[in-house]
PDB file of C-alpha atoms in Angstrom:
ATOM      1  CA  UNK A   1       0.236  -0.249   0.168  1.00 75.00           C
ATOM      2  CA  UNK A   2       2.656   2.392   0.682  1.00 82.00           C
ATOM      3  CA  UNK A   3       4.575   1.821  -2.383  1.00 89.00           C
ATOM      4  CA  UNK A   4       1.135   2.442  -4.313  1.00 83.00           C
ATOM      5  CA  UNK A   5       0.787   5.825  -2.938  1.00 76.00           C
ATOM      6  CA  UNK A   6       4.345   7.124  -3.346  1.00 80.00           C
ATOM      7  CA  UNK A   7       5.458   5.531  -6.496  1.00 86.00           C
ATOM      8  CA  UNK A   8       2.354   7.605  -8.988  1.00 82.00           C
ATOM      9  CA  UNK A   9       3.704  10.671  -7.374  1.00 77.00           C
ATOM     10  CA  UNK A  10       7.173   9.948  -7.350  1.00 82.00           C
ATOM     11  CA  UNK A  11       7.056   9.416 -11.222  1.00 87.00           C
ATOM     12  CA  UNK A  12       5.204  12.507 -11.442  1.00 84.00           C
ATOM     13  CA  UNK A  13       8.030  13.872  -9.473  1.00 83.00           C
ATOM     14  CA  UNK A  14      10.183  13.490 -12.079  1.00 86.00           C
ATOM     15  CA  UNK A  15       7.835  14.451 -15.200  1.00 86.00           C
ATOM     16  CA  UNK A  16       7.787  17.700 -13.372  1.00 84.00           C
ATOM     17  CA  UNK A  17      11.770  17.862 -12.937  1.00 84.00           C
ATOM     18  CA  UNK A  18      12.637  17.487 -16.828  1.00 88.00           C
ATOM     19  CA  UNK A  19      12.126  21.313 -17.904  1.00 88.00           C
ATOM     20  CA  UNK A  20      14.793  22.084 -15.618  1.00 88.00           C
ATOM     21  CA  UNK A  21      17.207  20.249 -17.739  1.00 88.00           C
ATOM     22  CA  UNK A  22      15.678  22.390 -20.699  1.00 92.00           C
ATOM     23  CA  UNK A  23      15.969  26.133 -18.861  1.00 92.00           C
ATOM     24  CA  UNK A  24      19.294  24.866 -18.152  1.00 92.00           C
ATOM     25  CA  UNK A  25      20.158  24.003 -21.936  1.00 93.00           C
ATOM     26  CA  UNK A  26      18.421  27.515 -22.565  1.00 95.00           C
ATOM     27  CA  UNK A  27      20.671  29.489 -20.465  1.00 95.00           C
ATOM     28  CA  UNK A  28      24.260  27.224 -21.470  1.00 95.00           C
ATOM     29  CA  UNK A  29      25.700  30.348 -22.775  1.00 95.00           C
ATOM     30  CA  UNK A  30      25.459  32.115 -19.823  1.00 95.00           C
ATOM     31  CA  UNK A  31      26.820  29.615 -17.253  1.00 94.00           C
ATOM     32  CA  UNK A  32      29.706  29.368 -19.963  1.00 95.00           C
ATOM     33  CA  UNK A  33      30.554  33.106 -20.387  1.00 95.00           C
ATOM     34  CA  UNK A  34      29.826  33.289 -16.292  1.00 96.00           C
ATOM     35  CA  UNK A  35      30.901  29.967 -14.314  1.00 94.00           C
ATOM     36  CA  UNK A  36      30.864  31.262 -11.274  1.00 96.00           C
ATOM     37  CA  UNK A  37      27.056  31.180 -11.492  1.00 96.00           C
ATOM     38  CA  UNK A  38      26.921  27.603 -11.417  1.00 95.00           C
ATOM     39  CA  UNK A  39      28.516  27.033  -8.387  1.00 95.00           C
ATOM     40  CA  UNK A  40      25.714  29.069  -6.295  1.00 97.00           C
ATOM     41  CA  UNK A  41      22.483  27.109  -8.199  1.00 95.00           C
ATOM     42  CA  UNK A  42      22.468  24.261  -5.822  1.00 94.00           C
ATOM     43  CA  UNK A  43      22.583  26.633  -2.794  1.00 96.00           C
ATOM     44  CA  UNK A  44      19.325  28.983  -4.294  1.00 96.00           C
ATOM     45  CA  UNK A  45      17.187  25.714  -5.466  1.00 94.00           C
ATOM     46  CA  UNK A  46      18.342  24.128  -1.897  1.00 93.00           C
ATOM     47  CA  UNK A  47      17.186  27.266  -0.545  1.00 95.00           C
ATOM     48  CA  UNK A  48      13.989  27.639  -2.290  1.00 95.00           C
ATOM     49  CA  UNK A  49      13.049  24.065  -1.623  1.00 92.00           C
ATOM     50  CA  UNK A  50      13.994  24.074   2.574  1.00 93.00           C
ATOM     51  CA  UNK A  51      11.960  27.159   2.825  1.00 95.00           C
ATOM     52  CA  UNK A  52       9.078  25.913   0.368  1.00 93.00           C
ATOM     53  CA  UNK A  53       9.482  22.137   2.364  1.00 91.00           C
ATOM     54  CA  UNK A  54       9.252  24.167   6.089  1.00 92.00           C
ATOM     55  CA  UNK A  55       6.030  26.236   5.041  1.00 93.00           C
ATOM     56  CA  UNK A  56       4.275  22.680   3.452  1.00 91.00           C
ATOM     57  CA  UNK A  57       5.039  21.114   6.635  1.00 91.00           C
ATOM     58  CA  UNK A  58       3.197  23.848   8.611  1.00 90.00           C
ATOM     59  CA  UNK A  59       0.427  24.204   6.489  1.00 89.00           C
ATOM     60  CA  UNK A  60      -0.198  20.227   6.369  1.00 89.00           C
ATOM     61  CA  UNK A  61      -0.095  20.052   9.936  1.00 90.00           C
ATOM     62  CA  UNK A  62      -2.169  22.961  10.605  1.00 89.00           C
ATOM     63  CA  UNK A  63      -4.711  22.040   7.648  1.00 87.00           C
ATOM     64  CA  UNK A  64      -4.810  18.438   9.394  1.00 87.00           C
ATOM     65  CA  UNK A  65      -5.284  19.224  13.122  1.00 90.00           C
ATOM     66  CA  UNK A  66      -8.165  21.612  11.714  1.00 87.00           C
ATOM     67  CA  UNK A  67      -6.574  25.312  12.990  1.00 86.00           C
ATOM     68  CA  UNK A  68      -6.870  26.477   9.094  1.00 84.00           C
ATOM     69  CA  UNK A  69      -9.290  26.332   6.261  1.00 77.00           C
ATOM     70  CA  UNK A  70      -9.178  26.986   2.824  1.00 71.00           C
ATOM     71  CA  UNK A  71     -10.596  30.341   3.539  1.00 78.00           C
ATOM     72  CA  UNK A  72      -7.848  31.341   5.442  1.00 80.00           C
ATOM     73  CA  UNK A  73      -5.741  31.140   2.676  1.00 80.00           C
ATOM     74  CA  UNK A  74      -5.162  34.884   2.002  1.00 85.00           C
ATOM     75  CA  UNK A  75      -4.598  35.840   4.948  1.00 87.00           C
ATOM     76  CA  UNK A  76      -1.772  33.409   5.418  1.00 86.00           C
ATOM     77  CA  UNK A  77      -0.752  34.450   1.973  1.00 89.00           C
ATOM     78  CA  UNK A  78       0.610  38.275   2.725  1.00 91.00           C
ATOM     79  CA  UNK A  79       1.614  36.545   6.327  1.00 92.00           C
ATOM     80  CA  UNK A  80       3.793  34.347   4.400  1.00 92.00           C
ATOM     81  CA  UNK A  81       4.769  36.735   1.821  1.00 95.00           C
ATOM     82  CA  UNK A  82       6.344  38.765   5.010  1.00 96.00           C
ATOM     83  CA  UNK A  83       7.957  36.296   6.746  1.00 97.00           C
ATOM     84  CA  UNK A  84       9.396  34.642   3.676  1.00 97.00           C
ATOM     85  CA  UNK A  85      11.147  38.417   2.475  1.00 98.00           C
ATOM     86  CA  UNK A  86      12.479  38.084   6.017  1.00 98.00           C
ATOM     87  CA  UNK A  87      13.557  34.729   5.406  1.00 97.00           C
ATOM     88  CA  UNK A  88      15.165  35.223   2.144  1.00 98.00           C
ATOM     89  CA  UNK A  89      16.545  39.069   2.907  1.00 98.00           C
ATOM     90  CA  UNK A  90      18.754  37.194   5.992  1.00 98.00           C
ATOM     91  CA  UNK A  91      19.521  33.995   3.713  1.00 98.00           C
ATOM     92  CA  UNK A  92      20.959  37.158   1.269  1.00 98.00           C
ATOM     93  CA  UNK A  93      23.283  38.657   3.292  1.00 98.00           C
ATOM     94  CA  UNK A  94      24.947  35.295   4.652  1.00 97.00           C
ATOM     95  CA  UNK A  95      25.635  34.683   1.204  1.00 97.00           C
ATOM     96  CA  UNK A  96      26.759  38.056  -0.497  1.00 98.00           C
ATOM     97  CA  UNK A  97      30.583  37.475   0.899  1.00 97.00           C
ATOM     98  CA  UNK A  98      30.940  34.238  -0.782  1.00 96.00           C
ATOM     99  CA  UNK A  99      29.298  35.086  -3.787  1.00 97.00           C
ATOM    100  CA  UNK A 100      31.314  38.200  -4.073  1.00 97.00           C
ATOM    101  CA  UNK A 101      34.452  36.404  -3.145  1.00 97.00           C
ATOM    102  CA  UNK A 102      34.319  33.364  -5.831  1.00 95.00           C
ATOM    103  CA  UNK A 103      32.320  35.632  -8.733  1.00 96.00           C
ATOM    104  CA  UNK A 104      32.850  39.525  -7.439  1.00 97.00           C
ATOM    105  CA  UNK A 105      30.258  42.287  -6.574  1.00 97.00           C
ATOM    106  CA  UNK A 106      28.048  41.793 -10.117  1.00 97.00           C
ATOM    107  CA  UNK A 107      27.503  37.677  -9.099  1.00 98.00           C
ATOM    108  CA  UNK A 108      27.321  38.717  -5.595  1.00 98.00           C
ATOM    109  CA  UNK A 109      24.344  41.004  -6.329  1.00 98.00           C
ATOM    110  CA  UNK A 110      22.508  38.567  -8.662  1.00 98.00           C
ATOM    111  CA  UNK A 111      22.756  35.599  -5.974  1.00 98.00           C
ATOM    112  CA  UNK A 112      21.542  37.757  -3.485  1.00 98.00           C
ATOM    113  CA  UNK A 113      18.656  39.475  -4.992  1.00 98.00           C
ATOM    114  CA  UNK A 114      18.168  35.798  -6.763  1.00 98.00           C
ATOM    115  CA  UNK A 115      17.892  34.582  -2.850  1.00 98.00           C
ATOM    116  CA  UNK A 116      15.218  36.843  -1.425  1.00 98.00           C
ATOM    117  CA  UNK A 117      12.854  35.784  -4.657  1.00 98.00           C
ATOM    118  CA  UNK A 118      13.543  32.271  -4.626  1.00 97.00           C
ATOM    119  CA  UNK A 119      12.931  31.447  -0.919  1.00 97.00           C
ATOM    120  CA  UNK A 120       9.524  33.904  -1.659  1.00 97.00           C
ATOM    121  CA  UNK A 121       8.787  31.617  -4.648  1.00 96.00           C
ATOM    122  CA  UNK A 122       9.684  28.242  -2.392  1.00 95.00           C
ATOM    123  CA  UNK A 123       7.395  29.738   0.876  1.00 95.00           C
ATOM    124  CA  UNK A 124       4.276  30.671  -1.622  1.00 94.00           C
ATOM    125  CA  UNK A 125       4.829  27.198  -3.493  1.00 93.00           C
ATOM    126  CA  UNK A 126       5.193  25.490  -0.041  1.00 92.00           C
ATOM    127  CA  UNK A 127       1.967  27.076   1.087  1.00 91.00           C
ATOM    128  CA  UNK A 128      -0.315  27.542  -1.432  1.00 90.00           C
ATOM    129  CA  UNK A 129       0.402  23.620  -2.826  1.00 89.00           C
ATOM    130  CA  UNK A 130      -1.292  21.820   0.344  1.00 88.00           C
ATOM    131  CA  UNK A 131      -4.617  24.076   0.087  1.00 85.00           C
ATOM    132  CA  UNK A 132      -5.042  22.868  -3.217  1.00 88.00           C
ATOM    133  CA  UNK A 133      -3.572  19.300  -3.381  1.00 86.00           C
ATOM    134  CA  UNK A 134      -6.653  19.320  -0.173  1.00 85.00           C
ATOM    135  CA  UNK A 135      -9.448  21.142  -2.699  1.00 86.00           C
ATOM    136  CA  UNK A 136      -8.363  18.354  -5.617  1.00 89.00           C
ATOM    137  CA  UNK A 137      -9.562  15.812  -2.673  1.00 87.00           C
ATOM    138  CA  UNK A 138      -5.382  14.966  -2.752  1.00 84.00           C
ATOM    139  CA  UNK A 139      -3.420  13.765   0.516  1.00 82.00           C
ATOM    140  CA  UNK A 140      -1.256  17.230   0.716  1.00 82.00           C
ATOM    141  CA  UNK A 141       1.246  14.792   3.636  1.00 80.00           C
ATOM    142  CA  UNK A 142       2.052  12.211   0.320  1.00 73.00           C
ATOM    143  CA  UNK A 143       2.063  14.895  -1.748  1.00 68.00           C
ATOM    144  CA  UNK A 144       3.379  18.401  -0.890  1.00 71.00           C
ATOM    145  CA  UNK A 145       7.204  17.989  -0.096  1.00 77.00           C
ATOM    146  CA  UNK A 146       8.356  16.051  -2.995  1.00 78.00           C
ATOM    147  CA  UNK A 147       6.151  18.124  -5.076  1.00 82.00           C
ATOM    148  CA  UNK A 148       7.459  21.791  -3.542  1.00 86.00           C
ATOM    149  CA  UNK A 149      11.063  20.257  -4.015  1.00 85.00           C
ATOM    150  CA  UNK A 150      10.399  19.403  -8.228  1.00 86.00           C
ATOM    151  CA  UNK A 151       8.355  22.765  -8.027  1.00 89.00           C
ATOM    152  CA  UNK A 152      11.427  24.928  -6.674  1.00 91.00           C
ATOM    153  CA  UNK A 153      13.715  23.760  -8.236  1.00 90.00           C
ATOM    154  CA  UNK A 154      12.821  24.210 -11.480  1.00 91.00           C
ATOM    155  CA  UNK A 155      11.111  28.301 -10.673  1.00 92.00           C
ATOM    156  CA  UNK A 156      14.353  28.217  -9.213  1.00 94.00           C
ATOM    157  CA  UNK A 157      17.173  27.802 -11.968  1.00 95.00           C
ATOM    158  CA  UNK A 158      14.259  29.580 -14.488  1.00 95.00           C
ATOM    159  CA  UNK A 159      14.533  32.569 -11.919  1.00 95.00           C
ATOM    160  CA  UNK A 160      17.974  32.475 -11.269  1.00 97.00           C
ATOM    161  CA  UNK A 161      19.676  32.075 -15.159  1.00 97.00           C
ATOM    162  CA  UNK A 162      16.743  34.690 -16.208  1.00 96.00           C
ATOM    163  CA  UNK A 163      17.544  37.407 -13.943  1.00 97.00           C
ATOM    164  CA  UNK A 164      21.085  36.857 -14.193  1.00 97.00           C
ATOM    165  CA  UNK A 165      21.054  36.506 -18.421  1.00 97.00           C
ATOM    166  CA  UNK A 166      19.708  39.970 -17.965  1.00 97.00           C
ATOM    167  CA  UNK A 167      21.397  41.882 -15.441  1.00 97.00           C
ATOM    168  CA  UNK A 168      25.044  40.591 -16.294  1.00 96.00           C
ATOM    169  CA  UNK A 169      24.306  41.382 -20.077  1.00 94.00           C
ATOM    170  CA  UNK A 170      24.987  37.644 -21.680  1.00 93.00           C
ATOM    171  CA  UNK A 171      24.786  38.077 -25.218  1.00 83.00           C
ATOM    172  CA  UNK A 172      23.918  34.380 -26.635  1.00 65.00           C
TER     173      UNK A 172
END
């Protein structure tokens, strides 16, 4: 029973992750021209996924205990934006110096701004998916954390490389 409940979601997640490969391929010129960007990709997508997983876990628990309902979503959305922006800012400050050391001031700026953005996005995705899954009558406890990780990876890679390409003026 556990296998059947889990395997379908894990297979779905394999296919959810595939667009990340296409994004990375599309921005291959950017990463080739500014190689230091690659060093921070795991940190950024991991941070987005971690923030999203925390948010998701809190929402799944609150839904399960009946502390919140779907009608509370807008209130929690606004609250999560404020908390995530503060968390992202703190994490951006922490990563600025290492990014500056390994990539210079422009890479440090890109990494820091992206950190704030992906933590906010990850948190919002993590907060929202349990509500959505419950509305679709799917078990948020089984699907939320893996789905949050896969979606935030894809969104994080896209956001990071898109912003880096624009800000750094990389031409293909």
